[in-house]
Tab-separated table of C-alpha atoms in Angstrom:
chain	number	residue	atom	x	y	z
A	23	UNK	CA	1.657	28.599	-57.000
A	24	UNK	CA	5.072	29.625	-55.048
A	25	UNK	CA	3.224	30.168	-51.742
A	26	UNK	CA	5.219	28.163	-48.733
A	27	UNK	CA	2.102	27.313	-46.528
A	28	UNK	CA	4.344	25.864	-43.917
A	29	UNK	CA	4.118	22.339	-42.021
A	30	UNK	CA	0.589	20.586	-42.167
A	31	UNK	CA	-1.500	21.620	-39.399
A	32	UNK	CA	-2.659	18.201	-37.404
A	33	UNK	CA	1.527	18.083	-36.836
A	34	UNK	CA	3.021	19.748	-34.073
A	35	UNK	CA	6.756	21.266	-35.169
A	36	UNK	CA	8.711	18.790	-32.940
A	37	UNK	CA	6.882	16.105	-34.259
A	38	UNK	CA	8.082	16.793	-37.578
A	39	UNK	CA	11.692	16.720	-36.993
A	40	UNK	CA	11.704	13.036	-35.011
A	41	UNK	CA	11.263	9.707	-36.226
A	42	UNK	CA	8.977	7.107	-35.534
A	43	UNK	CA	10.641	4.951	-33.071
A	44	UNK	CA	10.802	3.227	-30.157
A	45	UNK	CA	8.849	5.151	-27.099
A	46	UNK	CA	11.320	6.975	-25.535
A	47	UNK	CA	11.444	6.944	-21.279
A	48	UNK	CA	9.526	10.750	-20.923
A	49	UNK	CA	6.710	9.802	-23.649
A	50	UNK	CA	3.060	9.509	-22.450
A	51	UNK	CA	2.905	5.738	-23.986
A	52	UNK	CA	6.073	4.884	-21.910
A	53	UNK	CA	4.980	5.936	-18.815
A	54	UNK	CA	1.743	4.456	-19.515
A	55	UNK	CA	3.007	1.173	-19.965
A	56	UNK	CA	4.746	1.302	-16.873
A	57	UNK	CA	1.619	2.564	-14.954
A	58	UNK	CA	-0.293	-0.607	-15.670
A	59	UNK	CA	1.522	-2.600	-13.918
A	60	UNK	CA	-0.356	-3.510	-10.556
A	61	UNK	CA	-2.662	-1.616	-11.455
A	62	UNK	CA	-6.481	-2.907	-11.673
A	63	UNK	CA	-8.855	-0.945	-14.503
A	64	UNK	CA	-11.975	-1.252	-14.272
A	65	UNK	CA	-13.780	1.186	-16.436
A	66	UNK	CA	-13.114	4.368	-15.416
A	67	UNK	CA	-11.740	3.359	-11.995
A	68	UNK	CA	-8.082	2.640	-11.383
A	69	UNK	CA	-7.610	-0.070	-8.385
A	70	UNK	CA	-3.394	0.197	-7.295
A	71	UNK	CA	-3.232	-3.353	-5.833
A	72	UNK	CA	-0.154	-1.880	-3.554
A	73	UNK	CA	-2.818	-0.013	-1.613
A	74	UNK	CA	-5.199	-2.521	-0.824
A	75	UNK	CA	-3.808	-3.587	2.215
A	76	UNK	CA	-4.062	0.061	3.253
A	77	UNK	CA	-7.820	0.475	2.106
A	78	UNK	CA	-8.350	-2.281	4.133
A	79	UNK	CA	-7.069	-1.616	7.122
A	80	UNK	CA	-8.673	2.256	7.238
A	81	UNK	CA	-12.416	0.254	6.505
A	82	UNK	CA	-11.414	-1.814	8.972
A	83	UNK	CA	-10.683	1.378	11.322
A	84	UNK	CA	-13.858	2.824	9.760
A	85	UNK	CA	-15.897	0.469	11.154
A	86	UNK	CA	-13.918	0.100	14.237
A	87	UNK	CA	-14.304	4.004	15.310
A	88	UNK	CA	-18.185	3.213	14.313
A	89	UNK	CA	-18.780	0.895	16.591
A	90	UNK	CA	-17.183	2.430	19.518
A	91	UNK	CA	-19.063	5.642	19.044
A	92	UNK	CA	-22.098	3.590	18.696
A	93	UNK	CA	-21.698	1.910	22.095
A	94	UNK	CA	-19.844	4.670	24.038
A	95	UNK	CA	-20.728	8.393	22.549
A	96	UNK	CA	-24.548	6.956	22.075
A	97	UNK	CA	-24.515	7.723	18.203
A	98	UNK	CA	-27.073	5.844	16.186
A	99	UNK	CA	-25.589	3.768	13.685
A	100	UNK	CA	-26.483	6.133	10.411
A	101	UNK	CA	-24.627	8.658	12.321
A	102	UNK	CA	-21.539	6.821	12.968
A	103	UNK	CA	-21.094	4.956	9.805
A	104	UNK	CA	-19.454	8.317	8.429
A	105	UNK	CA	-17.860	9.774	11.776
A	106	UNK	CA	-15.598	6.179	10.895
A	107	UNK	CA	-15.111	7.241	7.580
A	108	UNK	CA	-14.122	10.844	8.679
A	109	UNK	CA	-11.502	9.798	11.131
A	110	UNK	CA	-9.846	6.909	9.109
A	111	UNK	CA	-9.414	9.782	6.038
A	112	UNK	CA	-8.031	11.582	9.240
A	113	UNK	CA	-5.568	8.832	10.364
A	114	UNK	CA	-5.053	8.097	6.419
A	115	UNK	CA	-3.942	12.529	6.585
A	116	UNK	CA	-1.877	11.843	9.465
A	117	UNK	CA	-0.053	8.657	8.379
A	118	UNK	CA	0.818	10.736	4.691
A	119	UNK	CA	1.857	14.168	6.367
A	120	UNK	CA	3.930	11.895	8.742
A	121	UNK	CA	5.581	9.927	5.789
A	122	UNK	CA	6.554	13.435	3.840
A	123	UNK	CA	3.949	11.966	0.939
A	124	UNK	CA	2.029	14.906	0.688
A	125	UNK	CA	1.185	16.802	-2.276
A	126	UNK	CA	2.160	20.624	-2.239
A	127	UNK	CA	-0.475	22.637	-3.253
């Protein structure tokens, strides 16, 4: 009848100290909320509108590098389609090792 079981277990220690509030700036809602903004979900996939102009200009170097290696390297076309798509990610590589953007690790 005197035994101290301790603090329920669905809530974490920390959580039992702190009061409902307001989301606080480090909190997983927080940062959420500030994620969605230009930002296009659909579904599962996550569309940053800032980036478009940057998908479309490596498609448009895609399909660019595809065409050239169709009419000068004498590729047929199911062949080239992703020797563009290999060198835009290449260029896209470049352009982020260049900027100091890339992930370590």
């Amino acid at each position: 009848a005197g035994v101290d079981r301790g603090p329920p277990a669905q809530q974490h220690p920390q959580q039992q100290n702190s009061s409902p509030g307001p989301c606080t700036r480090g909190s997983p809602r927080a940062s959420r909320k500030d994620d969605d903004r230009g930002v296009l979900r659909i579904g599962r996939v996550h569309v940053h509108l800032g980036r478009i102009p940057e998908l479309v200009l490596l498609i448009a170097f895609a399909f660019y590098v595809t065409r050239f290696s169709v009419q000068n390297l004498d590729l047929n076309y199911p062949m080239a389609v992703p020797f563009g798509f290999f060198a835009a990610r290449q260029v896209q590589k470049l352009l982020l090792w260049m900027s100091g953007d890339v992930d370590e690790g």
